[in-house]
C-alpha cells in the first residue's frame, strides 16, 4: 500500500516466479504425499490416527499448491490475506455449526 | 450550464445509451431509480397490511393475502430497495470519493445492475401470475418444502434470492477491487472518506455471507425440484439447518443494510458541523469490528430453537460485545456535532435524527441478546418494532440524509429545503407513531405475521394509531417525490460545492463529467478537498469538457444477465427447457464479453 | 485536449492488476461456498445409511486416487503453461494449456463414471441425505472443473488465433489461480469425503 509501488507499472511476469524445476519438485512431492495418504488409509493399525495424519498431510499439500503454484509466497500479501480471511471464516463458522449440531441442539438433526 | 457539463466523449442520450452504459454514475442512477420504485411498491404493501390491522377482526385482506404481503414486503424492502439503494450510492460515490475515474470492472458493474433488475422483475411477476410466496422473508424450512407450499409460489422466493445474490456478489467483487486498487495517488486507507470505509466493510460482508445462503437456497431448490430431503425431516434432513445457514447470512445482512447509512451519516455530520469527524480512526476500527463480530452472532436469531446453556451463553455474549463498537460510533457522532457550527439543513437533520433513533434500535437489540428476554419477545411485535427501528429509523433515515446531501452532486440541482424539512418532520412523526407503539403491542403479546387480532386483548388502540402513523409516513413520502420532481425541473443550480464540504466528490462539477477527474487528484490529507480549500489554500477547480478516454459502452453485460434470467426463470416456472436456452446464451455472451478490450 | 487519458489504464494503488485481485476476492468467497457444502456433507454423512450404501464401501478409493492424481498434475501443467507464456514461448504454452484442459476432461470423465456407478448401485441424488449432500458437493466441484475446462479451451483457441498478445500472461495467471483453487478444494474433498469415510 506504499505510495512508491503506485508509480511502477506491474505485469504478472515481473515477479521472480519459481522455475519449472521447482514446479516439478512440487509436483513430485504432491504425488508422493497422495501416495502416502493412500497407504495410511489402507493400514488398519493407523485407523485411530487416520484423521490427524491425513489432516496434516492434506494441509501440507494445500499449502504447497497455494504457496508455490498460486505464488502466494512471492506475490503481494493482500492476496494471502484474502485467502486466509476466507479460510478462517469458513473454518470458524462451520466448526461452530458442527459443534452446535453435535452437542447443543436438543432434538439433534430435526 | 449544468447540463452542458455532461458533454463527454460517448455520453449520449436515449434508451440505448442507458442499456449499454458502463459508467458507474449512470449505473448508480439506474440503481437508485429502480430501488426507489421498489421502495414505493414495498411501502404500498405495508399500507395494505396496516389497513387490515387497523381494526380487530378486520376482513379487508384474507389471511392468505396477508401471508403473501408480509413475505413480499420483507423481501422487497431488503433485497430490492435497501441493498440496491446502498449500491446506488456505492456506484456514484465510491469512485468520486477515492479519486478514481470509474470502478475497477465497469462492465461487471452493468451486469450487476441488470441481474438485479431481472431478479426484481422476477419477484414482482409472482403478483402477475398470482403465485405470491408466503413463507416469510426468512423462508423457514420445512414450510418452504414442496409438501407444505406446493406449486411455484415459493420458487419465486428461492430463485429470486439466488438471482439477487448473484448480482450482489458481482457487485461486491467489483467494489472491493475498486476500493483496494483504484484509489488516487496518496489516498492511503486512513485517508479514505468514512462512507467508502463502510462500503468496503459492507461489500466484504456480502462477499463472505452470500455463499452460505446461496448453498442453502440451492438445497431448498433441489428439495423442491429433484426430490432431495436436505431440509425435510421426514426424509432424514434437518429443518434447523436452513435456520443456521439463513442466519449465517442473515445477521451480516443486517450490517450490510445499516453500515452504509452509518457511513453517510458520518460524512454528512462533519460537513454540517464544519469540523472533522470525531475519532476518525476509532470509527474505522469500529466499522471493521462490527463487520467481524457480525459473523459470530447468527444463532441469537434462533434462541427459541433451543441450543443448550453453553450455546446460548456464547452467542449471547458475542452479541453483547457488538454494543461496544456501536457505542463508539454513537459517541463519535455526538462529539462531531458538539463544538461545531451546526447548520440545520435537511440532510443534517436526517443525519442528526439518525443518532437517537438508531440508539433506540440498538437498545432493544441488546435486550434481545439476553436469551430469556428473547424467548419472551420472540415472534412478537416487539421484534417487529426493533428491526423497523434499525431498518427504517436507521437505514432509511440515513439514506434520506444521503439523498438530500448528494442529490445536488448527482443532478446538479438543489432539493427544496422547505419541502425537505416538511418531509423530515412528517416522516419523523409518521415512523415513530408507526413503530414506537409496536413495542407496547409486542410486550402485550401481539404475535407478528398474524393477519388479524380479536378485540379485548388491549391491542385495539395502539393498532389504530400505528396504522395512522403508517399513513402519515406514506403521505410524507409523497412530499419527497414531489420535491425530487420539482427540483429536477426547476431546482436551484447547485454548483460544485453547495455545502462547503470536505471530501473529493465536491471538488468537481455537479453533475460530474463522465471521467470524474481530468487529472487524478494527488491526495495529501484526510478530507483532502477541505485541506486544499482552507489549509493549503491552493484549490483549483478542474476544467470541464475534456476529452478523456473512457471504456466504451457494451451490451454484453445486458445479454449475459438476460441469459442468466432465462436460465433461472426456468426453475421458477418449473419449465426446464429454459435453463438449456439460458445457459448457452450466458456462455456465448461471456465469451464475446471477454473479447472486448479490457478497460480501466 | 488533455493527454492524461490512458494513464488510468494499469495504474493501480497496490501495483497489482485489478483482474488478478478480483479473482482472489472471488476465491475468498468460494471458501465459504465450499465450506457450506462440506459442512452439510459432514452433518449428513452418517444419516440414513443402510445397505448397500455404506460410504466406506461404495466410495471407490483407487479410482478417486487416480482422478485426484490427474487433477494435481493438471495444476502442474498449468504452471508450466503460465511459465511458458510469461517467457514468450507460445508453442509450449499452447501444449501445456491443452494438456491442462485434457486433464480436466479426464477428471470429469472419472466423475461421470463414479456417479454412474453410484446410481446403478442404488445411491441416487435423492436416495438419502448422504447421497444428496455428496452429489451436491462433488457436483458443485465438478461444475467448477467444467467451467475451468471451457475457460482453458477458450484460452487455447484464442492463442491459436493470436489472441493472447495483449495481457496474455495476466489472463493465464488469473485463470490459473481459479484452476489451482479448484484443485486445492479437491485436496480437501478427497481427504474429508473419501479417506475419512472409514472412520
Short mmCIF file of N, CA and C in Angstrom, two decimals, chain B residues 23 43 89 126 128 137 200 224 262 350 397 400 405 427 429 463 470 507:
data_model
loop_
_atom_site.label_atom_id
_atom_site.label_comp_id
_atom_site.label_asym_id
_atom_site.label_seq_id
_atom_site.Cartn_x
_atom_site.Cartn_y
_atom_site.Cartn_z
N UNK B 23 -20.85 3.37 -17.32
CA UNK B 23 -20.42 4.46 -16.45
C UNK B 23 -21.03 4.25 -15.06
N UNK B 43 -43.71 -0.13 0.15
CA UNK B 43 -44.47 0.74 1.06
C UNK B 43 -45.96 0.53 0.91
N UNK B 89 -25.55 4.33 -4.10
CA UNK B 89 -24.58 5.27 -3.52
C UNK B 89 -23.15 4.78 -3.74
N UNK B 126 -44.46 -12.57 -9.54
CA UNK B 126 -45.27 -13.51 -8.75
C UNK B 126 -46.67 -12.94 -8.52
N UNK B 128 -48.19 -11.06 -10.75
CA UNK B 128 -48.87 -11.13 -12.04
C UNK B 128 -49.45 -12.52 -12.27
N UNK B 137 -40.03 -13.57 4.90
CA UNK B 137 -38.76 -13.25 4.22
C UNK B 137 -37.66 -14.20 4.68
N UNK B 200 -16.59 -0.53 1.97
CA UNK B 200 -15.62 -1.64 1.88
C UNK B 200 -16.03 -2.78 2.79
N UNK B 224 -37.10 -29.06 -3.57
CA UNK B 224 -38.38 -28.82 -4.22
C UNK B 224 -38.42 -29.39 -5.63
N UNK B 262 -24.78 4.37 8.03
CA UNK B 262 -23.89 4.91 9.07
C UNK B 262 -22.77 5.72 8.43
N UNK B 350 -31.67 14.88 9.07
CA UNK B 350 -31.81 13.42 8.97
C UNK B 350 -30.62 12.72 9.63
N UNK B 397 -33.60 6.47 7.30
CA UNK B 397 -33.32 7.86 7.69
C UNK B 397 -31.92 8.26 7.24
N UNK B 400 -32.05 8.80 3.52
CA UNK B 400 -32.66 10.09 3.19
C UNK B 400 -31.67 11.21 3.40
N UNK B 405 -28.19 15.09 0.83
CA UNK B 405 -26.80 15.56 0.80
C UNK B 405 -26.23 15.49 -0.61
N UNK B 427 -42.09 12.78 8.33
CA UNK B 427 -41.54 11.43 8.35
C UNK B 427 -41.23 11.00 9.79
N UNK B 429 -42.64 12.08 12.57
CA UNK B 429 -43.89 11.80 13.27
C UNK B 429 -44.45 10.46 12.79
N UNK B 463 -53.01 -0.36 17.72
CA UNK B 463 -53.05 -0.74 16.31
C UNK B 463 -53.65 0.36 15.45
N UNK B 470 -48.61 4.92 9.87
CA UNK B 470 -48.18 4.40 8.56
C UNK B 470 -48.70 5.28 7.44
N UNK B 507 -15.11 18.38 -5.16
CA UNK B 507 -14.10 19.21 -5.82
C UNK B 507 -14.31 19.27 -7.33
#
